[in-house]
Short mmCIF file of N, CA and C in Angstrom, two decimals:
data_model
loop_
_atom_site.label_atom_id
_atom_site.label_comp_id
_atom_site.label_asym_id
_atom_site.label_seq_id
_atom_site.Cartn_x
_atom_site.Cartn_y
_atom_site.Cartn_z
N MET A 8 0.82 -1.19 0.00
CA MET A 8 0.00 0.00 0.00
C MET A 8 0.87 1.26 0.00
N ARG A 9 1.92 1.24 0.80
CA ARG A 9 2.83 2.39 0.87
C ARG A 9 3.47 2.66 -0.49
N ILE A 10 3.83 1.62 -1.17
CA ILE A 10 4.48 1.76 -2.47
C ILE A 10 3.52 2.41 -3.47
N LYS A 11 2.25 2.00 -3.44
CA LYS A 11 1.26 2.59 -4.34
C LYS A 11 1.07 4.07 -4.03
N MET A 12 0.99 4.43 -2.76
CA MET A 12 0.82 5.84 -2.38
C MET A 12 2.05 6.66 -2.80
N LEU A 13 3.22 6.11 -2.60
CA LEU A 13 4.44 6.80 -2.99
C LEU A 13 4.49 6.99 -4.51
N ALA A 14 4.10 5.96 -5.24
CA ALA A 14 4.08 6.05 -6.70
C ALA A 14 3.09 7.12 -7.16
N LEU A 15 1.91 7.17 -6.56
CA LEU A 15 0.93 8.21 -6.91
C LEU A 15 1.46 9.61 -6.61
N LEU A 16 2.12 9.75 -5.48
CA LEU A 16 2.70 11.04 -5.11
C LEU A 16 3.77 11.47 -6.11
N LEU A 17 4.62 10.54 -6.49
CA LEU A 17 5.68 10.86 -7.45
C LEU A 17 5.11 11.21 -8.82
N LEU A 18 4.01 10.58 -9.20
CA LEU A 18 3.36 10.90 -10.47
C LEU A 18 2.68 12.27 -10.41
N ALA A 19 2.19 12.66 -9.26
CA ALA A 19 1.47 13.92 -9.12
C ALA A 19 2.41 15.12 -9.07
N LEU A 20 3.64 14.95 -8.62
CA LEU A 20 4.57 16.07 -8.51
C LEU A 20 4.84 16.78 -9.83
N PRO A 21 5.13 16.07 -10.92
CA PRO A 21 5.33 16.79 -12.18
C PRO A 21 4.08 17.54 -12.63
N MET A 22 2.90 17.01 -12.35
CA MET A 22 1.66 17.70 -12.73
C MET A 22 1.52 19.00 -11.95
N ALA A 23 1.88 18.98 -10.68
CA ALA A 23 1.80 20.19 -9.86
C ALA A 23 2.79 21.23 -10.38
N ALA A 24 3.97 20.81 -10.75
CA ALA A 24 4.97 21.74 -11.30
C ALA A 24 4.48 22.34 -12.61
N PHE A 25 3.87 21.52 -13.46
CA PHE A 25 3.34 22.02 -14.73
C PHE A 25 2.24 23.04 -14.49
N ALA A 26 1.37 22.77 -13.52
CA ALA A 26 0.26 23.69 -13.24
C ALA A 26 0.79 25.05 -12.79
N GLN A 27 1.90 25.07 -12.07
CA GLN A 27 2.45 26.33 -11.60
C GLN A 27 3.06 27.13 -12.74
N THR A 28 3.63 26.50 -13.75
CA THR A 28 4.28 27.23 -14.83
C THR A 28 3.28 27.70 -15.87
N SER A 29 2.06 27.18 -15.88
CA SER A 29 1.11 27.59 -16.90
C SER A 29 0.22 28.75 -16.41
N THR A 30 0.67 29.46 -15.42
CA THR A 30 -0.03 30.62 -14.92
C THR A 30 0.75 31.88 -15.33
N PRO A 31 0.06 32.99 -15.55
CA PRO A 31 0.78 34.21 -15.89
C PRO A 31 1.48 34.86 -14.69
N VAL A 32 1.21 34.38 -13.49
CA VAL A 32 1.83 34.99 -12.31
C VAL A 32 3.34 34.80 -12.38
N GLY A 33 4.07 35.90 -12.21
CA GLY A 33 5.53 35.86 -12.24
C GLY A 33 6.08 37.08 -12.96
N SER A 34 7.37 37.06 -13.23
CA SER A 34 8.05 38.17 -13.90
C SER A 34 8.26 37.86 -15.37
N TRP A 35 7.97 38.86 -16.22
CA TRP A 35 8.01 38.70 -17.66
C TRP A 35 8.81 39.82 -18.30
N THR A 36 9.62 39.47 -19.29
CA THR A 36 10.34 40.47 -20.07
C THR A 36 9.50 40.80 -21.29
N THR A 37 9.19 42.09 -21.46
CA THR A 37 8.44 42.53 -22.63
C THR A 37 9.44 42.81 -23.74
N ILE A 38 9.01 42.60 -24.98
CA ILE A 38 9.89 42.75 -26.14
C ILE A 38 9.36 43.88 -27.02
N ASP A 39 10.24 44.78 -27.43
CA ASP A 39 9.86 45.89 -28.31
C ASP A 39 9.49 45.35 -29.68
N ASP A 40 8.32 45.76 -30.19
CA ASP A 40 7.84 45.28 -31.49
C ASP A 40 8.78 45.65 -32.63
N ASP A 41 9.36 46.85 -32.57
CA ASP A 41 10.19 47.34 -33.68
C ASP A 41 11.62 46.80 -33.65
N THR A 42 12.24 46.80 -32.46
CA THR A 42 13.65 46.42 -32.38
C THR A 42 13.87 44.95 -32.02
N GLY A 43 12.87 44.32 -31.41
CA GLY A 43 13.03 42.94 -30.96
C GLY A 43 13.85 42.82 -29.69
N LYS A 44 14.19 43.96 -29.07
CA LYS A 44 14.99 43.96 -27.84
C LYS A 44 14.10 44.01 -26.61
N ALA A 45 14.65 43.55 -25.49
CA ALA A 45 13.93 43.60 -24.22
C ALA A 45 13.64 45.04 -23.87
N LYS A 46 12.39 45.32 -23.49
CA LYS A 46 11.97 46.69 -23.21
C LYS A 46 11.74 46.95 -21.73
N SER A 47 11.12 46.00 -21.05
CA SER A 47 10.84 46.18 -19.62
C SER A 47 10.60 44.82 -18.97
N VAL A 48 10.50 44.85 -17.65
CA VAL A 48 10.14 43.67 -16.89
C VAL A 48 8.84 44.00 -16.17
N VAL A 49 7.83 43.14 -16.38
CA VAL A 49 6.52 43.31 -15.76
C VAL A 49 6.28 42.14 -14.81
N GLU A 50 5.88 42.46 -13.60
CA GLU A 50 5.53 41.43 -12.62
C GLU A 50 4.00 41.30 -12.60
N ILE A 51 3.51 40.10 -12.89
CA ILE A 51 2.08 39.83 -12.81
C ILE A 51 1.83 39.13 -11.48
N TYR A 52 0.82 39.62 -10.76
CA TYR A 52 0.55 39.11 -9.43
C TYR A 52 -0.96 38.99 -9.21
N GLU A 53 -1.32 38.19 -8.21
CA GLU A 53 -2.73 38.02 -7.86
C GLU A 53 -3.11 39.07 -6.83
N THR A 54 -4.23 39.72 -7.05
CA THR A 54 -4.70 40.76 -6.13
C THR A 54 -5.56 40.12 -5.02
N ARG A 55 -5.96 40.92 -4.07
CA ARG A 55 -6.77 40.42 -2.95
C ARG A 55 -8.10 39.84 -3.40
N ASP A 56 -8.66 40.38 -4.49
CA ASP A 56 -9.95 39.87 -4.96
C ASP A 56 -9.82 38.66 -5.88
N GLY A 57 -8.57 38.17 -6.08
CA GLY A 57 -8.33 36.98 -6.90
C GLY A 57 -8.08 37.27 -8.37
N SER A 58 -8.23 38.52 -8.79
CA SER A 58 -7.91 38.86 -10.18
C SER A 58 -6.40 39.06 -10.31
N LEU A 59 -5.93 39.19 -11.55
CA LEU A 59 -4.51 39.41 -11.79
C LEU A 59 -4.27 40.85 -12.19
N ALA A 60 -3.10 41.35 -11.83
CA ALA A 60 -2.66 42.69 -12.21
C ALA A 60 -1.17 42.60 -12.53
N GLY A 61 -0.66 43.62 -13.22
CA GLY A 61 0.76 43.64 -13.57
C GLY A 61 1.34 45.02 -13.40
N ARG A 62 2.57 45.06 -12.86
CA ARG A 62 3.26 46.34 -12.67
C ARG A 62 4.64 46.27 -13.30
N VAL A 63 5.09 47.41 -13.80
CA VAL A 63 6.43 47.51 -14.38
C VAL A 63 7.42 47.57 -13.21
N VAL A 64 8.35 46.61 -13.16
CA VAL A 64 9.34 46.60 -12.09
C VAL A 64 10.70 47.10 -12.57
N ASP A 65 10.91 47.11 -13.90
CA ASP A 65 12.19 47.59 -14.42
C ASP A 65 12.00 48.03 -15.88
N VAL A 66 12.42 49.24 -16.18
CA VAL A 66 12.42 49.73 -17.55
C VAL A 66 13.81 49.50 -18.11
N LEU A 67 13.92 48.68 -19.15
CA LEU A 67 15.21 48.33 -19.72
C LEU A 67 15.59 49.21 -20.91
N GLN A 68 14.58 49.72 -21.59
CA GLN A 68 14.81 50.53 -22.80
C GLN A 68 13.66 51.54 -22.91
N SER A 69 14.01 52.81 -23.16
CA SER A 69 12.98 53.83 -23.28
C SER A 69 13.48 54.97 -24.17
N ASP A 70 12.56 55.54 -24.95
CA ASP A 70 12.89 56.71 -25.76
C ASP A 70 13.17 57.93 -24.88
N GLN A 71 12.67 57.90 -23.63
CA GLN A 71 12.86 59.02 -22.71
C GLN A 71 14.15 58.90 -21.89
N GLY A 72 14.90 57.84 -22.11
CA GLY A 72 16.11 57.63 -21.31
C GLY A 72 15.77 57.00 -19.97
N GLU A 73 16.60 57.29 -18.96
CA GLU A 73 16.37 56.72 -17.63
C GLU A 73 15.13 57.35 -16.99
N ASN A 74 14.46 56.58 -16.18
CA ASN A 74 13.30 57.03 -15.41
C ASN A 74 12.21 57.69 -16.25
N PRO A 75 11.68 56.99 -17.25
CA PRO A 75 10.62 57.58 -18.07
C PRO A 75 9.34 57.79 -17.26
N VAL A 76 8.57 58.79 -17.67
CA VAL A 76 7.29 59.07 -17.05
C VAL A 76 6.19 58.92 -18.10
N CYS A 77 4.97 58.76 -17.63
CA CYS A 77 3.84 58.57 -18.52
C CYS A 77 3.20 59.94 -18.81
N ASN A 78 3.79 60.67 -19.75
CA ASN A 78 3.31 62.01 -20.08
C ASN A 78 1.95 62.00 -20.77
N LYS A 79 1.63 60.93 -21.50
CA LYS A 79 0.38 60.88 -22.26
C LYS A 79 -0.75 60.19 -21.49
N CYS A 80 -0.46 59.75 -20.27
CA CYS A 80 -1.50 59.12 -19.46
C CYS A 80 -2.49 60.17 -18.97
N LYS A 81 -3.65 59.67 -18.56
CA LYS A 81 -4.68 60.54 -18.01
C LYS A 81 -4.84 60.26 -16.52
N GLY A 82 -5.45 61.18 -15.83
CA GLY A 82 -5.77 60.99 -14.42
C GLY A 82 -4.54 60.92 -13.53
N ASP A 83 -4.60 60.04 -12.53
CA ASP A 83 -3.54 59.92 -11.54
C ASP A 83 -2.21 59.46 -12.12
N ARG A 84 -2.23 58.79 -13.25
CA ARG A 84 -1.00 58.27 -13.86
C ARG A 84 -0.22 59.34 -14.63
N LYS A 85 -0.85 60.43 -15.00
CA LYS A 85 -0.20 61.46 -15.81
C LYS A 85 1.05 62.00 -15.10
N GLY A 86 2.17 61.94 -15.81
CA GLY A 86 3.44 62.44 -15.28
C GLY A 86 4.10 61.54 -14.26
N GLN A 87 3.52 60.37 -14.00
CA GLN A 87 4.09 59.45 -13.00
C GLN A 87 5.16 58.56 -13.64
N PRO A 88 6.13 58.12 -12.84
CA PRO A 88 7.15 57.21 -13.37
C PRO A 88 6.53 55.90 -13.87
N VAL A 89 7.04 55.42 -14.99
CA VAL A 89 6.56 54.15 -15.54
C VAL A 89 7.00 53.00 -14.64
N GLU A 90 8.22 53.07 -14.13
CA GLU A 90 8.71 52.03 -13.23
C GLU A 90 7.88 52.07 -11.95
N GLY A 91 7.28 50.95 -11.62
CA GLY A 91 6.42 50.85 -10.45
C GLY A 91 4.94 51.01 -10.77
N MET A 92 4.63 51.44 -12.01
CA MET A 92 3.25 51.69 -12.41
C MET A 92 2.50 50.39 -12.70
N VAL A 93 1.27 50.31 -12.21
CA VAL A 93 0.38 49.19 -12.55
C VAL A 93 -0.14 49.47 -13.94
N ILE A 94 0.18 48.57 -14.89
CA ILE A 94 -0.23 48.77 -16.28
C ILE A 94 -1.26 47.75 -16.75
N MET A 95 -1.57 46.77 -15.89
CA MET A 95 -2.54 45.75 -16.25
C MET A 95 -3.34 45.42 -15.00
N TRP A 96 -4.67 45.29 -15.14
CA TRP A 96 -5.49 45.02 -13.97
C TRP A 96 -6.81 44.36 -14.38
N GLY A 97 -7.41 43.66 -13.40
CA GLY A 97 -8.74 43.11 -13.58
C GLY A 97 -8.87 41.85 -14.40
N LEU A 98 -7.79 41.10 -14.59
CA LEU A 98 -7.86 39.88 -15.40
C LEU A 98 -8.43 38.72 -14.57
N GLU A 99 -9.38 38.01 -15.17
CA GLU A 99 -10.01 36.85 -14.53
C GLU A 99 -9.76 35.63 -15.41
N ARG A 100 -9.60 34.49 -14.76
CA ARG A 100 -9.35 33.25 -15.50
C ARG A 100 -10.56 32.83 -16.32
N ASP A 101 -10.29 32.42 -17.56
CA ASP A 101 -11.32 31.90 -18.44
C ASP A 101 -10.70 30.73 -19.20
N GLY A 102 -10.77 29.54 -18.63
CA GLY A 102 -10.13 28.37 -19.23
C GLY A 102 -8.62 28.48 -19.13
N ASP A 103 -7.93 28.43 -20.27
CA ASP A 103 -6.48 28.51 -20.30
C ASP A 103 -5.97 29.95 -20.39
N SER A 104 -6.87 30.91 -20.44
CA SER A 104 -6.50 32.32 -20.59
C SER A 104 -7.03 33.14 -19.43
N TRP A 105 -6.55 34.37 -19.34
CA TRP A 105 -7.05 35.35 -18.39
C TRP A 105 -7.47 36.56 -19.20
N GLU A 106 -8.68 37.07 -18.94
CA GLU A 106 -9.19 38.18 -19.73
C GLU A 106 -10.16 39.01 -18.92
N GLY A 107 -10.76 40.01 -19.56
CA GLY A 107 -11.74 40.86 -18.89
C GLY A 107 -11.13 42.06 -18.21
N GLY A 108 -9.83 42.21 -18.33
CA GLY A 108 -9.16 43.33 -17.70
C GLY A 108 -8.74 44.38 -18.70
N LYS A 109 -7.88 45.27 -18.24
CA LYS A 109 -7.37 46.36 -19.06
C LYS A 109 -5.84 46.36 -18.99
N ILE A 110 -5.24 46.92 -20.07
CA ILE A 110 -3.80 47.12 -20.11
C ILE A 110 -3.53 48.53 -20.61
N LEU A 111 -2.55 49.18 -20.03
CA LEU A 111 -2.17 50.53 -20.39
C LEU A 111 -0.88 50.49 -21.19
N ASP A 112 -0.83 51.22 -22.28
CA ASP A 112 0.40 51.39 -23.03
C ASP A 112 0.97 52.74 -22.60
N PRO A 113 2.02 52.75 -21.76
CA PRO A 113 2.57 54.02 -21.27
C PRO A 113 3.14 54.90 -22.38
N ALA A 114 3.47 54.32 -23.53
CA ALA A 114 4.03 55.12 -24.63
C ALA A 114 3.00 56.07 -25.22
N ASN A 115 1.70 55.64 -25.25
CA ASN A 115 0.69 56.52 -25.82
C ASN A 115 -0.43 56.88 -24.84
N GLY A 116 -0.37 56.33 -23.63
CA GLY A 116 -1.35 56.66 -22.60
C GLY A 116 -2.71 56.02 -22.80
N LYS A 117 -2.84 55.12 -23.75
CA LYS A 117 -4.15 54.52 -24.05
C LYS A 117 -4.33 53.21 -23.28
N GLU A 118 -5.60 52.96 -22.92
CA GLU A 118 -5.98 51.72 -22.27
C GLU A 118 -6.70 50.83 -23.27
N TYR A 119 -6.41 49.54 -23.19
CA TYR A 119 -7.01 48.55 -24.08
C TYR A 119 -7.57 47.40 -23.24
N SER A 120 -8.54 46.69 -23.78
CA SER A 120 -8.95 45.42 -23.19
C SER A 120 -7.79 44.46 -23.40
N VAL A 121 -7.67 43.46 -22.53
CA VAL A 121 -6.52 42.57 -22.62
C VAL A 121 -6.92 41.12 -22.36
N LYS A 122 -6.20 40.25 -23.05
CA LYS A 122 -6.32 38.80 -22.85
C LYS A 122 -4.90 38.25 -22.83
N VAL A 123 -4.57 37.44 -21.82
CA VAL A 123 -3.24 36.83 -21.75
C VAL A 123 -3.38 35.32 -21.72
N THR A 124 -2.48 34.67 -22.47
CA THR A 124 -2.50 33.21 -22.56
C THR A 124 -1.07 32.70 -22.44
N PRO A 125 -0.77 31.94 -21.38
CA PRO A 125 0.57 31.37 -21.26
C PRO A 125 0.75 30.20 -22.22
N SER A 126 1.99 30.01 -22.68
CA SER A 126 2.29 28.84 -23.51
C SER A 126 2.17 27.59 -22.67
N THR A 127 2.12 26.45 -23.31
CA THR A 127 1.95 25.18 -22.62
C THR A 127 3.05 24.94 -21.59
N ASP A 128 4.29 25.29 -21.95
CA ASP A 128 5.39 25.07 -21.01
C ASP A 128 5.59 26.23 -20.04
N GLY A 129 4.80 27.31 -20.18
CA GLY A 129 4.86 28.44 -19.25
C GLY A 129 6.00 29.40 -19.49
N SER A 130 6.76 29.24 -20.57
CA SER A 130 7.92 30.11 -20.80
C SER A 130 7.58 31.39 -21.55
N LYS A 131 6.42 31.42 -22.21
CA LYS A 131 6.01 32.59 -22.98
C LYS A 131 4.59 32.97 -22.59
N LEU A 132 4.27 34.25 -22.79
CA LEU A 132 2.94 34.75 -22.51
C LEU A 132 2.47 35.57 -23.70
N GLU A 133 1.37 35.15 -24.31
CA GLU A 133 0.77 35.91 -25.40
C GLU A 133 -0.13 36.97 -24.77
N VAL A 134 0.20 38.24 -25.02
CA VAL A 134 -0.55 39.35 -24.45
C VAL A 134 -1.24 40.07 -25.61
N ARG A 135 -2.57 40.01 -25.62
CA ARG A 135 -3.33 40.61 -26.70
C ARG A 135 -4.10 41.82 -26.18
N GLY A 136 -3.74 43.00 -26.67
CA GLY A 136 -4.46 44.23 -26.36
C GLY A 136 -5.38 44.57 -27.52
N PHE A 137 -6.61 44.99 -27.21
CA PHE A 137 -7.57 45.26 -28.28
C PHE A 137 -8.62 46.26 -27.82
N MET A 138 -9.27 46.84 -28.81
CA MET A 138 -10.40 47.74 -28.55
C MET A 138 -11.64 47.07 -29.11
N GLY A 139 -12.65 46.91 -28.31
CA GLY A 139 -13.89 46.29 -28.79
C GLY A 139 -13.73 44.79 -28.94
N PHE A 140 -13.47 44.34 -30.15
CA PHE A 140 -13.35 42.91 -30.44
C PHE A 140 -11.89 42.49 -30.42
N SER A 141 -11.64 41.26 -29.96
CA SER A 141 -10.27 40.75 -29.89
C SER A 141 -9.61 40.69 -31.26
N LEU A 142 -10.41 40.62 -32.33
CA LEU A 142 -9.84 40.59 -33.67
C LEU A 142 -9.17 41.91 -34.04
N LEU A 143 -9.61 43.00 -33.41
CA LEU A 143 -9.06 44.33 -33.70
C LEU A 143 -8.04 44.69 -32.64
N GLY A 144 -6.85 44.12 -32.76
CA GLY A 144 -5.84 44.38 -31.74
C GLY A 144 -4.47 43.93 -32.17
N ARG A 145 -3.60 43.84 -31.18
CA ARG A 145 -2.21 43.49 -31.41
C ARG A 145 -1.76 42.52 -30.32
N THR A 146 -0.93 41.57 -30.71
CA THR A 146 -0.42 40.58 -29.76
C THR A 146 1.09 40.74 -29.61
N GLN A 147 1.55 40.70 -28.37
CA GLN A 147 2.98 40.67 -28.06
C GLN A 147 3.27 39.35 -27.34
N THR A 148 4.48 38.87 -27.50
CA THR A 148 4.92 37.70 -26.76
C THR A 148 5.92 38.16 -25.71
N TRP A 149 5.60 37.89 -24.46
CA TRP A 149 6.49 38.20 -23.35
C TRP A 149 7.19 36.92 -22.93
N MET A 150 8.42 37.04 -22.45
CA MET A 150 9.22 35.89 -22.05
C MET A 150 9.34 35.84 -20.53
N ARG A 151 9.13 34.63 -19.96
CA ARG A 151 9.24 34.49 -18.49
C ARG A 151 10.70 34.70 -18.09
N GLN A 152 10.89 35.40 -17.01
CA GLN A 152 12.24 35.63 -16.48
C GLN A 152 12.74 34.44 -15.73
#
């Protein structure tokens, strides 16, 4: 009986590890669409209400140089440093994806609806920002740190 329980436990461990890597929670390197270079590091985390949010923890490349600010943002974000800024919020799980939230592009100050889908192995995150319908948008691939 002990051997069977041990075997079941050993079989379940890889499944638990896989389940942890297929979540968007963690640190991600964003890639610039034009240059293909790393642009920033975004930390996605679970909020108190169980939804997901993301904040910029490190700006690696910016047209504004060091310590860029969100000049084109509206409201409380206007003129605030991009580093430390929450740029994604309100994502809820829907099957293998998280959606229903918003994402802010600090370069133009615009907010978009967002859907994120981790790759099967958890190493990449497809981030789709769109207005209205998901077909009218743009997808970026972020890399897990």
